[in-house]
């Protein structure tokens, strides 16, 4: 896709999905870290239901440690991978107390040291909790960006690098949400609604369903 068309794609997406907000409910950086860890292979709606119950009893590293692995697992059991997620939540809570003075770190290098936290989770936290420009590449962002031509990559990291190069830095955080919304509403994996898409004339997808 040409630079001119990329700019127009971003312009149209910005007008279609104005004032994008994160879909995970949180009030503190710690709550967002936990919610994002839980979101792997679990819908945001389900995660928000789970965290509403979880944060009512434990929304700090100290309180999470009091629950322990078994206590966390019991509350999050309706979420996929609850065994590993409960261990990671306890592990990251302990690390925050031991190594980070109870505070969620504000750098990629330190965030990915936390159990269960990879680049995607770290970028979500940097962007939504701290207002630091970042692009978190989840399944929607990966699919949509490579399908329409904002990226041309075979893996998540390369896609993130392409998007950082092709999208102005001040748009990174919002663009992440635009691509998620577009992927959920229009550009679905199996049956994209190309005839209803506001960027179909610019999109590079060879199998448009028009």
Short mmCIF file of C-alpha atoms in Angstrom, two decimals:
data_model
loop_
_atom_site.label_atom_id
_atom_site.label_comp_id
_atom_site.label_asym_id
_atom_site.label_seq_id
_atom_site.Cartn_x
_atom_site.Cartn_y
_atom_site.Cartn_z
CA UNK A 1 0.00 0.00 0.00
CA UNK A 2 1.29 3.47 -0.83
CA UNK A 3 2.03 5.99 1.90
CA UNK A 4 -0.79 8.16 0.58
CA UNK A 5 -3.30 5.32 0.82
CA UNK A 6 -2.05 4.37 4.28
CA UNK A 7 -2.70 7.91 5.45
CA UNK A 8 -6.20 7.81 4.00
CA UNK A 9 -6.92 4.42 5.60
CA UNK A 10 -5.91 5.80 8.99
CA UNK A 11 -7.97 8.93 8.40
CA UNK A 12 -11.10 6.92 7.62
CA UNK A 13 -10.61 4.52 10.52
CA UNK A 14 -10.11 7.46 12.90
CA UNK A 15 -13.41 8.99 11.84
CA UNK A 16 -15.27 5.66 12.01
CA UNK A 17 -13.96 4.66 15.44
CA UNK A 18 -13.68 7.98 17.25
CA UNK A 19 -12.36 8.18 20.81
CA UNK A 20 -11.47 4.49 21.05
CA UNK A 21 -11.35 3.01 24.53
CA UNK A 22 -9.80 -0.21 25.86
CA UNK A 23 -12.33 -2.99 26.22
CA UNK A 24 -10.84 -4.43 29.39
CA UNK A 25 -12.14 -2.84 32.59
CA UNK A 26 -9.48 -1.55 34.99
CA UNK A 27 -8.77 1.28 37.42
CA UNK A 28 -5.05 0.77 38.09
CA UNK A 29 -2.03 -0.44 36.10
CA UNK A 30 -1.95 -3.60 38.22
CA UNK A 31 -5.57 -4.38 37.37
CA UNK A 32 -4.80 -3.92 33.67
CA UNK A 33 -1.79 -6.24 33.82
CA UNK A 34 -3.90 -8.97 35.43
CA UNK A 35 -6.82 -8.44 33.05
CA UNK A 36 -4.54 -8.61 30.01
CA UNK A 37 -2.91 -11.81 31.27
CA UNK A 38 -6.40 -13.26 31.65
CA UNK A 39 -7.43 -12.17 28.15
CA UNK A 40 -5.34 -14.79 26.37
CA UNK A 41 -7.81 -17.17 24.67
CA UNK A 42 -10.67 -15.54 26.57
CA UNK A 43 -13.11 -12.84 25.47
CA UNK A 44 -12.96 -9.36 26.94
CA UNK A 45 -16.56 -9.73 28.11
CA UNK A 46 -15.68 -12.88 30.06
CA UNK A 47 -12.52 -11.29 31.47
CA UNK A 48 -14.49 -8.28 32.71
CA UNK A 49 -16.98 -10.59 34.43
CA UNK A 50 -14.13 -12.46 36.11
CA UNK A 51 -12.15 -9.40 37.18
CA UNK A 52 -15.26 -7.79 38.66
CA UNK A 53 -15.37 -10.69 41.12
CA UNK A 54 -11.60 -10.99 41.49
CA UNK A 55 -10.91 -7.30 42.16
CA UNK A 56 -13.67 -7.16 44.76
CA UNK A 57 -11.42 -9.29 46.98
CA UNK A 58 -7.94 -8.69 45.54
CA UNK A 59 -6.85 -5.75 43.42
CA UNK A 60 -3.32 -5.25 44.77
CA UNK A 61 -0.27 -7.53 44.67
CA UNK A 62 -0.50 -8.05 48.43
CA UNK A 63 -4.14 -9.10 48.37
CA UNK A 64 -3.54 -11.34 45.36
CA UNK A 65 -0.79 -13.15 47.26
CA UNK A 66 -3.16 -13.67 50.17
CA UNK A 67 -5.54 -15.46 47.83
CA UNK A 68 -2.77 -17.72 46.60
CA UNK A 69 -2.74 -19.80 43.44
CA UNK A 70 -5.71 -21.92 44.51
CA UNK A 71 -7.82 -18.92 45.47
CA UNK A 72 -7.11 -17.11 42.20
CA UNK A 73 -7.74 -20.25 40.17
CA UNK A 74 -11.13 -20.78 41.80
CA UNK A 75 -12.27 -17.29 40.79
CA UNK A 76 -10.87 -17.38 37.25
CA UNK A 77 -11.78 -21.02 36.48
CA UNK A 78 -14.28 -20.02 33.78
CA UNK A 79 -11.41 -18.49 31.82
CA UNK A 80 -9.24 -20.68 29.61
CA UNK A 81 -5.81 -21.77 30.85
CA UNK A 82 -6.80 -20.98 34.44
CA UNK A 83 -4.03 -23.16 35.91
CA UNK A 84 -1.18 -21.34 34.20
CA UNK A 85 -2.84 -17.94 34.48
CA UNK A 86 -3.35 -18.24 38.24
CA UNK A 87 0.32 -19.17 38.68
CA UNK A 88 1.41 -16.23 36.51
CA UNK A 89 -0.80 -13.78 38.42
CA UNK A 90 0.70 -14.90 41.72
CA UNK A 91 4.19 -14.88 40.22
CA UNK A 92 3.90 -11.35 38.82
CA UNK A 93 2.36 -10.12 42.08
CA UNK A 94 5.34 -11.49 44.01
CA UNK A 95 7.81 -9.98 41.55
CA UNK A 96 6.16 -6.57 41.79
CA UNK A 97 6.63 -6.66 45.56
CA UNK A 98 10.17 -8.07 45.45
CA UNK A 99 11.66 -6.16 42.52
CA UNK A 100 9.52 -3.16 41.67
CA UNK A 101 8.40 -1.59 44.96
CA UNK A 102 4.77 -2.63 44.31
CA UNK A 103 4.67 -0.51 41.15
CA UNK A 104 3.97 -1.79 37.65
CA UNK A 105 7.07 -0.84 35.62
CA UNK A 106 6.77 1.56 32.70
CA UNK A 107 9.23 0.03 30.26
CA UNK A 108 9.00 -2.87 27.85
CA UNK A 109 12.22 -4.38 29.17
CA UNK A 110 10.95 -4.56 32.74
CA UNK A 111 7.36 -5.47 31.96
CA UNK A 112 8.28 -8.59 30.01
CA UNK A 113 10.18 -9.86 33.05
CA UNK A 114 6.83 -10.38 34.78
CA UNK A 115 5.43 -13.93 34.55
CA UNK A 116 2.82 -14.23 31.82
CA UNK A 117 3.67 -10.85 30.28
CA UNK A 118 4.86 -10.80 26.67
CA UNK A 119 5.23 -7.94 24.21
CA UNK A 120 1.51 -7.75 23.46
CA UNK A 121 0.54 -7.47 27.13
CA UNK A 122 3.37 -5.02 27.78
CA UNK A 123 2.25 -2.79 24.91
CA UNK A 124 -1.35 -2.85 26.15
CA UNK A 125 -0.18 -1.72 29.59
CA UNK A 126 2.21 0.94 28.29
CA UNK A 127 -0.46 2.41 26.05
CA UNK A 128 -3.59 2.19 28.19
CA UNK A 129 -2.21 2.51 31.71
CA UNK A 130 0.61 4.99 31.12
CA UNK A 131 -0.25 6.79 27.89
CA UNK A 132 3.00 5.70 26.24
CA UNK A 133 2.62 5.26 22.46
CA UNK A 134 2.57 1.55 21.64
CA UNK A 135 0.97 -0.94 19.26
CA UNK A 136 -0.17 -4.24 20.74
CA UNK A 137 -0.50 -6.85 18.01
CA UNK A 138 -3.27 -9.29 18.90
CA UNK A 139 -5.03 -11.62 16.47
CA UNK A 140 -7.28 -8.83 15.14
CA UNK A 141 -4.45 -6.35 14.63
CA UNK A 142 -2.27 -9.00 12.99
CA UNK A 143 -5.01 -10.14 10.61
CA UNK A 144 -6.43 -6.76 9.64
CA UNK A 145 -3.15 -4.88 9.24
CA UNK A 146 -1.61 -7.54 7.01
CA UNK A 147 -4.83 -8.11 5.09
CA UNK A 148 -5.46 -4.48 4.19
CA UNK A 149 -1.81 -3.58 3.55
CA UNK A 150 -0.73 -1.52 6.56
CA UNK A 151 1.78 -4.30 7.23
CA UNK A 152 3.36 -7.06 5.18
CA UNK A 153 4.71 -9.54 7.69
CA UNK A 154 4.55 -13.21 8.61
CA UNK A 155 4.75 -12.93 12.39
CA UNK A 156 3.63 -10.71 15.25
CA UNK A 157 6.94 -8.98 15.94
CA UNK A 158 7.53 -8.12 12.29
CA UNK A 159 3.95 -6.83 12.07
CA UNK A 160 4.54 -4.59 15.09
CA UNK A 161 7.69 -3.20 13.46
CA UNK A 162 5.87 -2.57 10.17
CA UNK A 163 3.04 -0.75 11.92
CA UNK A 164 5.45 1.37 13.95
CA UNK A 165 7.13 2.36 10.68
CA UNK A 166 3.94 3.00 8.71
CA UNK A 167 1.80 4.73 11.35
CA UNK A 168 2.75 8.10 12.90
CA UNK A 169 3.85 7.59 16.50
CA UNK A 170 1.15 9.87 17.89
CA UNK A 171 -1.44 7.52 16.35
CA UNK A 172 0.01 4.22 17.57
CA UNK A 173 -2.23 3.68 20.57
CA UNK A 174 -5.43 4.77 18.83
CA UNK A 175 -4.59 2.83 15.66
CA UNK A 176 -4.26 -0.32 17.75
CA UNK A 177 -7.87 0.13 18.85
CA UNK A 178 -9.09 1.11 15.37
CA UNK A 179 -7.74 -2.14 13.94
CA UNK A 180 -9.28 -4.19 16.74
CA UNK A 181 -12.70 -2.57 16.30
CA UNK A 182 -12.52 -2.97 12.53
CA UNK A 183 -11.52 -6.60 12.87
CA UNK A 184 -14.42 -7.33 15.19
CA UNK A 185 -17.09 -5.36 13.37
CA UNK A 186 -16.16 -5.66 9.69
CA UNK A 187 -12.92 -7.44 8.82
CA UNK A 188 -13.63 -10.80 10.46
CA UNK A 189 -11.43 -13.81 9.89
CA UNK A 190 -13.78 -15.98 7.84
CA UNK A 191 -16.44 -13.73 6.32
CA UNK A 192 -15.23 -10.13 6.10
CA UNK A 193 -17.99 -7.65 5.30
CA UNK A 194 -16.08 -6.06 2.43
CA UNK A 195 -19.19 -4.52 0.87
CA UNK A 196 -19.76 -2.55 4.11
CA UNK A 197 -16.12 -1.61 4.63
CA UNK A 198 -15.17 2.05 4.56
CA UNK A 199 -11.68 1.24 3.24
CA UNK A 200 -12.56 -1.47 0.70
CA UNK A 201 -11.41 0.69 -2.24
CA UNK A 202 -7.96 1.03 -0.66
CA UNK A 203 -7.62 -2.42 0.87
CA UNK A 204 -5.00 -4.78 -0.62
CA UNK A 205 -6.89 -7.99 0.32
CA UNK A 206 -7.02 -10.09 -2.90
CA UNK A 207 -10.13 -12.06 -1.88
CA UNK A 208 -12.51 -9.20 -1.19
CA UNK A 209 -16.10 -10.26 -0.70
CA UNK A 210 -17.84 -7.45 -2.57
#
